[in-house]
Amino acid sequence: MDLDAVTKQSALHAKPDGLTLQYGTAGFRTKAEHLDHVMFRMGLLAVLRSKQTKSTIGVMVTASHNPEEDNGVKLVDPLGEMLAPSWEEHATCLANAEEQELPRVLLDISEKAAVNLHQDAFVVVGRDTRPSSEKLSQSVIDGVTVLGGQFHDYGLLTTPQLHYMVYCRNTSGRYGKATIEGYYQKLSTAFVELTKQAFCSGDDQRTLKVDCANGIGALKLREMKHYFSQGLSVQLFNDGTEGKLNHLCGADFVKSHQKPPQGIEMKSNERCCSFDGDADRIIYYYHDADGQFHLVDGDKIAALISGFLKEPLLEIGDSLSLGVVQTAYANGSSTRYLEEVMKVPVCCTKTGVKHLHHKAQEFDIGVYFEANGHGTVLFSKAAEMKIKQLAEELEEDKKRKAAKMLENVIDLFNQVADRQVISTTDAERQAVKPPGLQEAINELVKKYRLSRAFVRPSGTEDIVRVYAEADSQENADSLAYEVSLAVFQLAGGIGERPQPAESPEQFLDDSPLFS
């Protein structure tokens, strides 16, 4: 490891004085102009991780659902997973090291992680469509090359595509070809096979309207949709030709505001969905015959998938274990539906796909979706063998039953001076600091039927997220407001005090607290 060369190159990617960042659930994420040094150093770290694992490591330049002026970076481990927790600590330490400390920190990481510095390293890099992403991606490559690592720059990719590339390269092609065409062929073939016997009312050709959040999903879905020429017609909206990334569109906007994105016209009972900026979230929605908006978020998607899988398993009397993994943000009624009606075990983990993924691996078939649309289904080897035998799909009325869940949920955020003043336990559902906050929340929850509420610090910003649900939208709004006040008073809130919502629609549209 040529530390002199690292020091010289690092001077071209100097760290701003006083800037401190933390590798959170989504990697590093902040304003793009503050990230050049972080990108360079994550290139360095990716090389060390590649050497330590003797595997290809991925680096994705994206800030997902954040505004266009933000950016971020996250590393992908050998089997397409999120970066191991111990290496998240290394990432934070390396990103925050002052220039003169950088060589020592690199040596410390190498020693603690038992990195063989003579081992070859290979890193693959992808980026989203943000204006800042190309330059920041080059900073990653600068970090890779100065430590002697080899790399392949895939250029514009969705986040799931980069995860796929890493997994393919580390399984010697057994999972699939590590190319864009290989990705399209694998997923489209599986989709067509799965839906051959699917019930479809009306036209033989299914139509899906897709809000692409003015992001990378538009470019890649436009390429991929030709592979679905039989049986699926995809119409793209918010494709980046006019609007800004994630502005008044995308999965996070639709989930938070409980209404369609701008730029898409919906007729009754049309299938519609939204990606986020890097296309690793998806949520569905539609208008019924009366014009009422219905959201099929991650909680409902998990229930639909679980029902789809559980019935044929019961019919064949198979002993494969099926379980759903949720976070504290899951709608409580979805948890009750899964456990009490569908009789499917439900586990709760901390927020973040990495936590859900790990827990889901404990089942033969593990279903996990965050309410925001992050999620997937995992199959053990035994389950893969069995699932090939299951071709029947649930009838349409059973799917509708699975989607009948309470929607009286609200999710806010409060701005605070220091988010770390709050710490939590019990999968982030109980606040242990500051003193008195959890007690205040408990007393507020007692005032409302079928209610619960919790708070947690954001992983990327100095805000505290407030979640509340109750037996009606009005009560959910009221509980969220009261909990927000408690956070503001007990956790060092800054800016304007939280204000009560005059009506659900006005609150969702106008509240400066709404995330």
PDB file of N, CA, C and O in Angstrom, residues 6 26 30 44 58 151 195 198 213 217 223 298 315 347 359 361 377 397 425 493 495:
ATOM      1  N   VAL A   6      -1.298   7.717  -1.790  1.00  0.00           N
ATOM      2  CA  VAL A   6      -2.631   7.966  -1.247  1.00  0.00           C
ATOM      3  C   VAL A   6      -2.731   9.394  -0.720  1.00  0.00           C
ATOM      4  O   VAL A   6      -3.712  10.108  -0.982  1.00  0.00           O
ATOM      5  N   ALA A  26     -28.406   3.818   4.925  1.00  0.00           N
ATOM      6  CA  ALA A  26     -28.309   3.965   3.467  1.00  0.00           C
ATOM      7  C   ALA A  26     -26.930   4.465   3.051  1.00  0.00           C
ATOM      8  O   ALA A  26     -26.776   5.115   2.022  1.00  0.00           O
ATOM      9  N   THR A  30     -25.667  13.261   1.939  1.00  0.00           N
ATOM     10  CA  THR A  30     -25.747  14.684   2.303  1.00  0.00           C
ATOM     11  C   THR A  30     -25.701  15.515   1.021  1.00  0.00           C
ATOM     12  O   THR A  30     -25.841  14.965  -0.083  1.00  0.00           O
ATOM     13  N   LEU A  44     -11.125   3.773  -1.595  1.00  0.00           N
ATOM     14  CA  LEU A  44     -10.054   3.132  -0.815  1.00  0.00           C
ATOM     15  C   LEU A  44     -10.604   1.961   0.003  1.00  0.00           C
ATOM     16  O   LEU A  44     -10.042   0.863   0.027  1.00  0.00           O
ATOM     17  N   GLY A  58     -19.056  -3.831  -4.554  1.00  0.00           N
ATOM     18  CA  GLY A  58     -19.736  -2.806  -5.327  1.00  0.00           C
ATOM     19  C   GLY A  58     -19.770  -1.465  -4.615  1.00  0.00           C
ATOM     20  O   GLY A  58     -19.808  -1.412  -3.383  1.00  0.00           O
ATOM     21  N   PHE A 151     -11.078  -2.202 -11.539  1.00  0.00           N
ATOM     22  CA  PHE A 151     -12.472  -1.795 -11.433  1.00  0.00           C
ATOM     23  C   PHE A 151     -13.182  -1.966 -12.769  1.00  0.00           C
ATOM     24  O   PHE A 151     -12.570  -2.066 -13.830  1.00  0.00           O
ATOM     25  N   THR A 195     -46.319 -15.290 -14.316  1.00  0.00           N
ATOM     26  CA  THR A 195     -47.632 -14.718 -14.600  1.00  0.00           C
ATOM     27  C   THR A 195     -48.374 -15.417 -15.744  1.00  0.00           C
ATOM     28  O   THR A 195     -49.423 -14.934 -16.169  1.00  0.00           O
ATOM     29  N   ALA A 198     -51.783 -16.158 -14.498  1.00  0.00           N
ATOM     30  CA  ALA A 198     -52.395 -15.139 -13.638  1.00  0.00           C
ATOM     31  C   ALA A 198     -53.754 -14.729 -14.174  1.00  0.00           C
ATOM     32  O   ALA A 198     -53.957 -14.597 -15.382  1.00  0.00           O
ATOM     33  N   ALA A 213     -40.080   8.716 -11.098  1.00  0.00           N
ATOM     34  CA  ALA A 213     -39.467   9.689 -10.183  1.00  0.00           C
ATOM     35  C   ALA A 213     -38.431  10.566 -10.868  1.00  0.00           C
ATOM     36  O   ALA A 213     -37.575  11.147 -10.219  1.00  0.00           O
ATOM     37  N   GLY A 217     -34.619   4.840 -12.980  1.00  0.00           N
ATOM     38  CA  GLY A 217     -35.593   3.800 -13.304  1.00  0.00           C
ATOM     39  C   GLY A 217     -36.203   3.982 -14.678  1.00  0.00           C
ATOM     40  O   GLY A 217     -36.539   2.999 -15.360  1.00  0.00           O
ATOM     41  N   GLU A 223     -35.446   0.418 -21.408  1.00  0.00           N
ATOM     42  CA  GLU A 223     -34.672  -0.645 -22.056  1.00  0.00           C
ATOM     43  C   GLU A 223     -35.290  -2.021 -21.813  1.00  0.00           C
ATOM     44  O   GLU A 223     -35.334  -2.868 -22.699  1.00  0.00           O
ATOM     45  N   GLY A 298     -45.607  -1.239   1.102  1.00  0.00           N
ATOM     46  CA  GLY A 298     -44.828  -2.432   1.394  1.00  0.00           C
ATOM     47  C   GLY A 298     -45.515  -3.397   2.334  1.00  0.00           C
ATOM     48  O   GLY A 298     -45.368  -4.628   2.198  1.00  0.00           O
ATOM     49  N   GLU A 315     -51.877 -26.428   0.869  1.00  0.00           N
ATOM     50  CA  GLU A 315     -52.549 -27.444   0.072  1.00  0.00           C
ATOM     51  C   GLU A 315     -51.698 -28.692  -0.117  1.00  0.00           C
ATOM     52  O   GLU A 315     -52.220 -29.807  -0.155  1.00  0.00           O
ATOM     53  N   CYS A 347     -41.786 -11.204  12.427  1.00  0.00           N
ATOM     54  CA  CYS A 347     -40.683 -10.743  13.274  1.00  0.00           C
ATOM     55  C   CYS A 347     -40.471  -9.250  13.035  1.00  0.00           C
ATOM     56  O   CYS A 347     -40.739  -8.749  11.948  1.00  0.00           O
ATOM     57  N   LYS A 359     -32.667 -11.222   9.086  1.00  0.00           N
ATOM     58  CA  LYS A 359     -33.693 -11.969   9.813  1.00  0.00           C
ATOM     59  C   LYS A 359     -34.475 -12.884   8.884  1.00  0.00           C
ATOM     60  O   LYS A 359     -34.843 -14.008   9.256  1.00  0.00           O
ATOM     61  N   GLN A 361     -33.501 -14.516   6.445  1.00  0.00           N
ATOM     62  CA  GLN A 361     -32.740 -15.716   6.099  1.00  0.00           C
ATOM     63  C   GLN A 361     -32.969 -16.860   7.083  1.00  0.00           C
ATOM     64  O   GLN A 361     -32.584 -18.000   6.802  1.00  0.00           O
ATOM     65  N   VAL A 377     -38.299 -11.212  -1.515  1.00  0.00           N
ATOM     66  CA  VAL A 377     -38.579 -12.530  -0.957  1.00  0.00           C
ATOM     67  C   VAL A 377     -37.320 -13.377  -1.068  1.00  0.00           C
ATOM     68  O   VAL A 377     -36.677 -13.392  -2.123  1.00  0.00           O
ATOM     69  N   ASP A 397     -60.327 -12.228  -5.388  1.00  0.00           N
ATOM     70  CA  ASP A 397     -60.993 -11.774  -4.167  1.00  0.00           C
ATOM     71  C   ASP A 397     -60.117 -11.997  -2.942  1.00  0.00           C
ATOM     72  O   ASP A 397     -60.166 -11.233  -1.984  1.00  0.00           O
ATOM     73  N   THR A 425     -34.396   1.445  21.713  1.00  0.00           N
ATOM     74  CA  THR A 425     -34.190   0.013  21.882  1.00  0.00           C
ATOM     75  C   THR A 425     -35.436  -0.698  21.377  1.00  0.00           C
ATOM     76  O   THR A 425     -36.351  -0.055  20.854  1.00  0.00           O
ATOM     77  N   GLY A 493     -35.826  20.530  20.096  1.00  0.00           N
ATOM     78  CA  GLY A 493     -36.344  20.908  18.797  1.00  0.00           C
ATOM     79  C   GLY A 493     -35.922  22.314  18.402  1.00  0.00           C
ATOM     80  O   GLY A 493     -35.762  23.195  19.248  1.00  0.00           O
ATOM     81  N   GLY A 495     -36.372  25.508  15.157  1.00  0.00           N
ATOM     82  CA  GLY A 495     -37.306  25.979  14.144  1.00  0.00           C
ATOM     83  C   GLY A 495     -38.701  26.173  14.730  1.00  0.00           C
ATOM     84  O   GLY A 495     -38.881  26.323  15.940  1.00  0.00           O
TER      85      GLY A 495
END
